[in-house]
PDB file of C-alpha atoms in Angstrom:
ATOM      1  CA  LEU A   1     229.669  12.760 -42.560  1.00 42.00           C
ATOM      2  CA  LYS A   2     231.751  11.115 -39.854  1.00 46.00           C
ATOM      3  CA  LEU A   3     230.171   8.278 -37.903  1.00 51.00           C
ATOM      4  CA  ALA A   4     231.334   6.170 -34.981  1.00 52.00           C
ATOM      5  CA  PHE A   5     229.558   2.854 -35.174  1.00 48.00           C
ATOM      6  CA  VAL A   6     229.088  -0.564 -33.634  1.00 51.00           C
ATOM      7  CA  ILE A   7     228.177  -3.602 -35.710  1.00 46.00           C
ATOM      8  CA  ILE A   8     225.666  -5.685 -33.778  1.00 46.00           C
ATOM      9  CA  PRO A   9     224.955  -9.160 -35.187  1.00 47.00           C
ATOM     10  CA  GLU A  10     221.394 -10.400 -34.805  1.00 47.00           C
ATOM     11  CA  GLU A  11     219.558 -13.539 -35.854  1.00 45.00           C
ATOM     12  CA  LYS A  12     217.104 -11.754 -38.146  1.00 41.00           C
ATOM     13  CA  GLU A  13     219.544  -9.217 -39.562  1.00 38.00           C
ATOM     14  CA  PRO A  14     223.202 -10.131 -40.108  1.00 31.00           C
ATOM     15  CA  GLU A  15     224.316  -6.629 -39.291  1.00 37.00           C
ATOM     16  CA  GLN A  16     222.548  -3.816 -37.503  1.00 37.00           C
ATOM     17  CA  THR A  17     224.397  -0.541 -37.252  1.00 37.00           C
ATOM     18  CA  VAL A  18     223.973   1.484 -34.095  1.00 53.00           C
ATOM     19  CA  LEU A  19     225.207   5.003 -34.808  1.00 66.00           C
ATOM     20  CA  LEU A  20     226.904   7.566 -32.631  1.00 80.00           C
ATOM     21  CA  ASP A  21     226.763  10.473 -35.047  1.00 78.00           C
ATOM     22  CA  GLU A  22     229.669  12.887 -34.644  1.00 80.00           C
ATOM     23  CA  LEU A  23     227.470  15.672 -35.999  1.00 80.00           C
ATOM     24  CA  LEU A  24     225.619  15.446 -32.685  1.00 83.00           C
ATOM     25  CA  LEU A  25     228.761  16.676 -30.945  1.00 85.00           C
ATOM     26  CA  ALA A  26     227.717  20.153 -32.084  1.00 84.00           C
ATOM     27  CA  THR A  27     224.726  19.718 -29.758  1.00 89.00           C
ATOM     28  CA  PRO A  28     226.387  18.201 -26.660  1.00 89.00           C
ATOM     29  CA  ALA A  29     223.177  17.669 -24.677  1.00 91.00           C
ATOM     30  CA  VAL A  30     221.766  15.510 -27.476  1.00 93.00           C
ATOM     31  CA  ALA A  31     225.061  13.649 -27.833  1.00 93.00           C
ATOM     32  CA  VAL A  32     225.130  12.862 -24.110  1.00 94.00           C
ATOM     33  CA  GLN A  33     221.566  11.558 -24.270  1.00 93.00           C
ATOM     34  CA  ARG A  34     222.405   9.411 -27.284  1.00 94.00           C
ATOM     35  CA  SER A  35     225.465   8.048 -25.498  1.00 95.00           C
ATOM     36  CA  HIS A  36     223.309   7.074 -22.532  1.00 95.00           C
ATOM     37  CA  GLU A  37     220.900   5.265 -24.849  1.00 94.00           C
ATOM     38  CA  ILE A  38     223.749   3.264 -26.380  1.00 95.00           C
ATOM     39  CA  ALA A  39     225.236   2.537 -22.946  1.00 96.00           C
ATOM     40  CA  THR A  40     221.820   1.242 -21.868  1.00 96.00           C
ATOM     41  CA  LYS A  41     221.830  -1.157 -24.824  1.00 95.00           C
ATOM     42  CA  MET A  42     225.284  -2.271 -23.746  1.00 96.00           C
ATOM     43  CA  ALA A  43     224.082  -2.867 -20.177  1.00 97.00           C
ATOM     44  CA  ALA A  44     221.137  -4.922 -21.411  1.00 97.00           C
ATOM     45  CA  THR A  45     223.492  -6.963 -23.604  1.00 97.00           C
ATOM     46  CA  SER A  46     225.699  -7.766 -20.604  1.00 97.00           C
ATOM     47  CA  ALA A  47     222.672  -8.700 -18.526  1.00 98.00           C
ATOM     48  CA  LYS A  48     221.427 -11.035 -21.264  1.00 98.00           C
ATOM     49  CA  ALA A  49     224.837 -12.691 -21.432  1.00 98.00           C
ATOM     50  CA  MET A  50     224.786 -13.346 -17.681  1.00 98.00           C
ATOM     51  CA  GLU A  51     221.236 -14.664 -17.809  1.00 97.00           C
ATOM     52  CA  LEU A  52     222.151 -17.164 -20.529  1.00 98.00           C
ATOM     53  CA  ALA A  53     225.391 -18.106 -18.769  1.00 98.00           C
ATOM     54  CA  ILE A  54     223.601 -18.934 -15.536  1.00 97.00           C
ATOM     55  CA  GLY A  55     221.288 -21.181 -17.518  1.00 96.00           C
ATOM     56  CA  LEU A  56     224.309 -23.035 -18.917  1.00 97.00           C
ATOM     57  CA  THR A  57     225.343 -24.094 -15.415  1.00 94.00           C
ATOM     58  CA  LYS A  58     222.064 -25.999 -15.223  1.00 93.00           C
ATOM     59  CA  THR A  59     221.659 -27.261 -18.784  1.00 94.00           C
ATOM     60  CA  TYR A  60     224.591 -26.929 -21.160  1.00 95.00           C
ATOM     61  CA  ASP A  61     223.971 -26.091 -24.826  1.00 97.00           C
ATOM     62  CA  PRO A  62     226.885 -25.316 -27.207  1.00 96.00           C
ATOM     63  CA  LYS A  63     224.705 -22.939 -29.242  1.00 97.00           C
ATOM     64  CA  VAL A  64     223.878 -20.904 -26.148  1.00 98.00           C
ATOM     65  CA  MET A  65     227.571 -20.893 -25.287  1.00 97.00           C
ATOM     66  CA  GLU A  66     228.290 -19.336 -28.684  1.00 97.00           C
ATOM     67  CA  GLU A  67     225.577 -16.753 -28.055  1.00 98.00           C
ATOM     68  CA  VAL A  68     227.120 -15.739 -24.730  1.00 98.00           C
ATOM     69  CA  ILE A  69     230.501 -15.259 -26.404  1.00 98.00           C
ATOM     70  CA  ALA A  70     228.883 -13.231 -29.211  1.00 97.00           C
ATOM     71  CA  LEU A  71     227.131 -10.999 -26.685  1.00 97.00           C
ATOM     72  CA  GLU A  72     230.418 -10.410 -24.875  1.00 97.00           C
ATOM     73  CA  ASP A  73     232.003  -9.452 -28.185  1.00 96.00           C
ATOM     74  CA  GLU A  74     229.188  -6.940 -28.708  1.00 95.00           C
ATOM     75  CA  THR A  75     229.870  -5.295 -25.362  1.00 96.00           C
ATOM     76  CA  ASP A  76     233.533  -4.903 -26.342  1.00 95.00           C
ATOM     77  CA  LEU A  77     232.470  -3.056 -29.486  1.00 93.00           C
ATOM     78  CA  TYR A  78     230.056  -0.898 -27.521  1.00 94.00           C
ATOM     79  CA  GLU A  79     232.770   0.020 -25.024  1.00 94.00           C
ATOM     80  CA  ASP A  80     235.285   0.932 -27.730  1.00 93.00           C
ATOM     81  CA  ALA A  81     232.840   3.104 -29.672  1.00 92.00           C
ATOM     82  CA  LEU A  82     231.402   4.778 -26.584  1.00 94.00           C
ATOM     83  CA  GLY A  83     234.802   5.383 -25.028  1.00 93.00           C
ATOM     84  CA  SER A  84     236.069   7.251 -28.092  1.00 91.00           C
ATOM     85  CA  TYR A  85     232.846   9.227 -28.451  1.00 93.00           C
ATOM     86  CA  LEU A  86     232.706  10.243 -24.788  1.00 93.00           C
ATOM     87  CA  VAL A  87     236.299  11.469 -24.821  1.00 92.00           C
ATOM     88  CA  LYS A  88     235.371  13.829 -27.662  1.00 91.00           C
ATOM     89  CA  LEU A  89     232.450  15.081 -25.593  1.00 91.00           C
ATOM     90  CA  THR A  90     234.663  15.990 -22.656  1.00 89.00           C
ATOM     91  CA  GLY A  91     235.940  19.025 -24.545  1.00 81.00           C
ATOM     92  CA  LYS A  92     232.458  20.398 -25.185  1.00 86.00           C
ATOM     93  CA  ASP A  93     230.541  23.061 -23.307  1.00 86.00           C
ATOM     94  CA  LEU A  94     228.178  21.035 -21.103  1.00 87.00           C
ATOM     95  CA  SER A  95     225.604  21.932 -18.493  1.00 89.00           C
ATOM     96  CA  LEU A  96     226.274  20.717 -14.945  1.00 91.00           C
ATOM     97  CA  ARG A  97     223.697  17.949 -15.388  1.00 91.00           C
ATOM     98  CA  ASP A  98     225.120  16.767 -18.703  1.00 91.00           C
ATOM     99  CA  ASN A  99     228.645  16.920 -17.323  1.00 91.00           C
ATOM    100  CA  ARG A 100     227.600  14.653 -14.467  1.00 92.00           C
ATOM    101  CA  SER A 101     225.927  12.281 -16.908  1.00 93.00           C
ATOM    102  CA  LEU A 102     229.069  12.231 -19.043  1.00 94.00           C
ATOM    103  CA  ASN A 103     231.266  11.449 -16.039  1.00 93.00           C
ATOM    104  CA  THR A 104     228.932   8.641 -14.985  1.00 94.00           C
ATOM    105  CA  LEU A 105     229.132   7.130 -18.461  1.00 96.00           C
ATOM    106  CA  LEU A 106     232.917   7.419 -18.589  1.00 94.00           C
ATOM    107  CA  TYR A 107     233.295   5.618 -15.272  1.00 94.00           C
ATOM    108  CA  THR A 108     230.641   2.938 -15.759  1.00 96.00           C
ATOM    109  CA  ILE A 109     230.988   1.564 -19.285  1.00 96.00           C
ATOM    110  CA  SER A 110     234.009  -0.540 -18.311  1.00 96.00           C
ATOM    111  CA  ASP A 111     232.049  -2.050 -15.410  1.00 97.00           C
ATOM    112  CA  LEU A 112     229.126  -2.834 -17.702  1.00 97.00           C
ATOM    113  CA  GLU A 113     231.475  -4.536 -20.148  1.00 96.00           C
ATOM    114  CA  ARG A 114     233.111  -6.568 -17.382  1.00 97.00           C
ATOM    115  CA  ILE A 115     229.760  -8.097 -16.440  1.00 98.00           C
ATOM    116  CA  ALA A 116     229.730  -9.724 -19.873  1.00 98.00           C
ATOM    117  CA  ASP A 117     233.314 -10.925 -19.345  1.00 97.00           C
ATOM    118  CA  HIS A 118     232.244 -12.685 -16.162  1.00 98.00           C
ATOM    119  CA  ALA A 119     229.244 -14.131 -17.986  1.00 98.00           C
ATOM    120  CA  VAL A 120     231.684 -15.905 -20.304  1.00 98.00           C
ATOM    121  CA  ALA A 121     233.537 -17.238 -17.248  1.00 97.00           C
ATOM    122  CA  VAL A 122     230.255 -18.579 -15.852  1.00 97.00           C
ATOM    123  CA  ALA A 123     229.408 -20.127 -19.220  1.00 97.00           C
ATOM    124  CA  ARG A 124     232.811 -21.821 -19.424  1.00 97.00           C
ATOM    125  CA  ALA A 125     232.282 -23.241 -15.943  1.00 95.00           C
ATOM    126  CA  GLY A 126     228.957 -24.624 -17.177  1.00 95.00           C
ATOM    127  CA  GLN A 127     230.782 -26.174 -20.112  1.00 96.00           C
ATOM    128  CA  GLU A 128     233.300 -27.796 -17.763  1.00 94.00           C
ATOM    129  CA  LEU A 129     230.511 -29.171 -15.589  1.00 92.00           C
ATOM    130  CA  ALA A 130     228.960 -30.810 -18.639  1.00 93.00           C
ATOM    131  CA  GLU A 131     232.173 -32.128 -20.209  1.00 93.00           C
ATOM    132  CA  LYS A 132     233.507 -33.594 -16.971  1.00 89.00           C
ATOM    133  CA  LYS A 133     230.047 -34.788 -15.909  1.00 89.00           C
ATOM    134  CA  ILE A 134     230.393 -32.980 -12.615  1.00 83.00           C
ATOM    135  CA  VAL A 135     227.268 -33.078 -10.493  1.00 80.00           C
ATOM    136  CA  PHE A 136     227.095 -31.008  -7.330  1.00 79.00           C
ATOM    137  CA  SER A 137     225.412 -32.412  -4.235  1.00 78.00           C
ATOM    138  CA  ASP A 138     221.786 -31.463  -3.610  1.00 82.00           C
ATOM    139  CA  ALA A 139     222.879 -29.100  -0.846  1.00 81.00           C
ATOM    140  CA  ALA A 140     225.464 -27.400  -3.084  1.00 82.00           C
ATOM    141  CA  ARG A 141     222.956 -27.020  -5.930  1.00 86.00           C
ATOM    142  CA  LYS A 142     220.420 -25.382  -3.618  1.00 91.00           C
ATOM    143  CA  GLU A 143     223.034 -22.991  -2.253  1.00 90.00           C
ATOM    144  CA  LEU A 144     224.217 -22.121  -5.751  1.00 92.00           C
ATOM    145  CA  ALA A 145     220.638 -21.528  -6.906  1.00 94.00           C
ATOM    146  CA  VAL A 146     220.116 -18.950  -4.141  1.00 96.00           C
ATOM    147  CA  LEU A 147     223.343 -17.181  -5.109  1.00 96.00           C
ATOM    148  CA  GLN A 148     222.484 -17.221  -8.816  1.00 97.00           C
ATOM    149  CA  GLN A 149     219.100 -15.656  -8.099  1.00 96.00           C
ATOM    150  CA  ALA A 150     220.769 -12.928  -6.042  1.00 97.00           C
ATOM    151  CA  VAL A 151     223.252 -12.223  -8.852  1.00 98.00           C
ATOM    152  CA  ALA A 152     220.488 -12.130 -11.455  1.00 97.00           C
ATOM    153  CA  ASP A 153     218.604  -9.712  -9.215  1.00 97.00           C
ATOM    154  CA  VAL A 154     221.542  -7.363  -8.643  1.00 97.00           C
ATOM    155  CA  VAL A 155     222.300  -7.261 -12.380  1.00 98.00           C
ATOM    156  CA  ALA A 156     218.651  -6.590 -13.261  1.00 97.00           C
ATOM    157  CA  ARG A 157     218.387  -3.815 -10.675  1.00 97.00           C
ATOM    158  CA  THR A 158     221.584  -2.210 -11.893  1.00 97.00           C
ATOM    159  CA  VAL A 159     220.519  -2.213 -15.538  1.00 97.00           C
ATOM    160  CA  SER A 160     217.049  -0.895 -14.674  1.00 97.00           C
ATOM    161  CA  ALA A 161     218.411   1.868 -12.445  1.00 97.00           C
ATOM    162  CA  PHE A 162     220.997   2.832 -15.052  1.00 96.00           C
ATOM    163  CA  GLU A 163     218.463   2.971 -17.875  1.00 95.00           C
ATOM    164  CA  SER A 164     215.965   5.108 -15.973  1.00 94.00           C
ATOM    165  CA  ARG A 165     218.576   7.058 -13.985  1.00 94.00           C
ATOM    166  CA  ASP A 166     216.674   5.965 -10.883  1.00 96.00           C
ATOM    167  CA  LEU A 167     218.862   6.855  -7.907  1.00 95.00           C
ATOM    168  CA  GLU A 168     216.517   5.266  -5.371  1.00 96.00           C
ATOM    169  CA  GLN A 169     216.740   1.946  -7.172  1.00 96.00           C
ATOM    170  CA  ALA A 170     220.499   2.367  -7.512  1.00 96.00           C
ATOM    171  CA  MET A 171     220.695   2.645  -3.741  1.00 96.00           C
ATOM    172  CA  THR A 172     219.274  -0.883  -3.422  1.00 96.00           C
ATOM    173  CA  VAL A 173     222.169  -2.377  -5.408  1.00 97.00           C
ATOM    174  CA  GLU A 174     224.927  -2.013  -2.801  1.00 95.00           C
ATOM    175  CA  PRO A 175     223.011  -3.847  -0.032  1.00 95.00           C
ATOM    176  CA  LEU A 176     222.296  -6.692  -2.439  1.00 95.00           C
ATOM    177  CA  GLU A 177     225.972  -6.796  -3.437  1.00 96.00           C
ATOM    178  CA  GLN A 178     226.747  -7.336   0.241  1.00 96.00           C
ATOM    179  CA  VAL A 179     224.255 -10.194   0.293  1.00 96.00           C
ATOM    180  CA  VAL A 180     226.085 -11.776  -2.647  1.00 97.00           C
ATOM    181  CA  ASP A 181     229.384 -11.432  -0.766  1.00 96.00           C
ATOM    182  CA  ALA A 182     227.880 -13.089   2.302  1.00 96.00           C
ATOM    183  CA  LEU A 183     226.418 -15.936   0.237  1.00 96.00           C
ATOM    184  CA  VAL A 184     229.754 -16.550  -1.491  1.00 95.00           C
ATOM    185  CA  LYS A 185     231.535 -16.673   1.869  1.00 94.00           C
ATOM    186  CA  GLU A 186     228.968 -19.083   3.283  1.00 93.00           C
ATOM    187  CA  ILE A 187     229.077 -21.392   0.252  1.00 91.00           C
ATOM    188  CA  LYS A 188     232.869 -21.552   0.454  1.00 88.00           C
ATOM    189  CA  SER A 189     232.667 -22.405   4.138  1.00 87.00           C
ATOM    190  CA  ARG A 190     230.117 -25.160   3.563  1.00 84.00           C
ATOM    191  CA  HIS A 191     232.156 -26.561   0.685  1.00 77.00           C
ATOM    192  CA  VAL A 192     235.191 -26.873   2.964  1.00 77.00           C
ATOM    193  CA  ARG A 193     233.064 -28.784   5.463  1.00 78.00           C
ATOM    194  CA  ARG A 194     231.824 -31.132   2.725  1.00 71.00           C
ATOM    195  CA  LEU A 195     235.404 -31.717   1.597  1.00 69.00           C
ATOM    196  CA  ARG A 196     236.397 -32.543   5.142  1.00 67.00           C
ATOM    197  CA  ASP A 197     233.494 -34.953   5.460  1.00 65.00           C
ATOM    198  CA  GLY A 198     234.259 -36.618   2.111  1.00 63.00           C
ATOM    199  CA  LEU A 199     230.992 -35.427   0.559  1.00 60.00           C
ATOM    200  CA  CYS A 200     232.684 -33.466  -2.231  1.00 62.00           C
ATOM    201  CA  THR A 201     235.915 -33.548  -4.236  1.00 61.00           C
ATOM    202  CA  VAL A 202     238.680 -31.050  -4.887  1.00 58.00           C
ATOM    203  CA  GLU A 203     237.893 -31.110  -8.637  1.00 59.00           C
ATOM    204  CA  TYR A 204     234.328 -30.009  -7.944  1.00 69.00           C
ATOM    205  CA  GLY A 205     235.766 -27.277  -5.780  1.00 72.00           C
ATOM    206  CA  PHE A 206     237.802 -25.800  -8.633  1.00 83.00           C
ATOM    207  CA  VAL A 207     234.687 -25.316 -10.792  1.00 88.00           C
ATOM    208  CA  LEU A 208     232.734 -24.002  -7.835  1.00 88.00           C
ATOM    209  CA  GLU A 209     235.499 -21.489  -7.095  1.00 90.00           C
ATOM    210  CA  ASP A 210     235.392 -20.239 -10.698  1.00 93.00           C
ATOM    211  CA  LEU A 211     231.641 -19.721 -10.433  1.00 95.00           C
ATOM    212  CA  LEU A 212     231.818 -17.990  -7.062  1.00 96.00           C
ATOM    213  CA  THR A 213     234.575 -15.657  -8.249  1.00 96.00           C
ATOM    214  CA  ALA A 214     232.648 -14.683 -11.387  1.00 97.00           C
ATOM    215  CA  PHE A 215     229.432 -14.084  -9.450  1.00 97.00           C
ATOM    216  CA  GLN A 216     231.129 -12.038  -6.745  1.00 97.00           C
ATOM    217  CA  ARG A 217     232.971  -9.864  -9.240  1.00 97.00           C
ATOM    218  CA  THR A 218     229.789  -9.356 -11.236  1.00 98.00           C
ATOM    219  CA  ALA A 219     228.090  -8.005  -8.127  1.00 97.00           C
ATOM    220  CA  ASP A 220     231.126  -5.798  -7.453  1.00 97.00           C
ATOM    221  CA  HIS A 221     230.835  -4.213 -10.907  1.00 98.00           C
ATOM    222  CA  CYS A 222     227.114  -3.662 -10.373  1.00 98.00           C
ATOM    223  CA  SER A 223     227.947  -1.906  -7.111  1.00 97.00           C
ATOM    224  CA  ASN A 224     230.487   0.282  -8.914  1.00 97.00           C
ATOM    225  CA  VAL A 225     227.855   1.379 -11.437  1.00 97.00           C
ATOM    226  CA  ALA A 226     225.290   2.137  -8.730  1.00 97.00           C
ATOM    227  CA  VAL A 227     227.746   4.052  -6.545  1.00 95.00           C
ATOM    228  CA  GLU A 228     228.946   6.103  -9.520  1.00 95.00           C
ATOM    229  CA  MET A 229     225.347   7.006 -10.295  1.00 92.00           C
TER     230      MET A 229
END
């Protein structure tokens, strides 16, 4: 019995094995469905990492930081296992529908994994804010809060649409990604004005830039998933 597997650490159980059974390759339709189920778990893991990371920019907790890193590690394992399994499926006799599903999975798992990567970047920015005792102005905090809500929304919509294969919901992701882009552009513009007026410092700007980059790229990956669907 050959098994491709991912080891997923959890608080209650040290190791939980999520199986992609190679025997299912003899029934490609079932294997494709199982792959989608595992990819959905991966998407939810990335979304959880981003949710926790955003929280760290408000209140930093080293234990939560470790959890974000652990979740990102999980998505790496998911991507490796799924990637190998899906390649084996490409040589199977698939229906048109299953072939489309397979192609969607092949082209989206890297985007889903990258969301978790950017979550770590957000978490590290939160760590820097705490260690350097950086406090944004009230105006900057309010602007960042609006952006963070938009990012949380676009990630949640993407994961939900992906899980349920809801194309109508997927179509709402791209417009929201454009909103994130517009918010990032506006925040950068306002930060430059605050710098000019002496209301902010260059050091604050470096952390802010890291956050804005991570949030914008997260939305880009969500858009990629939705468009591929």
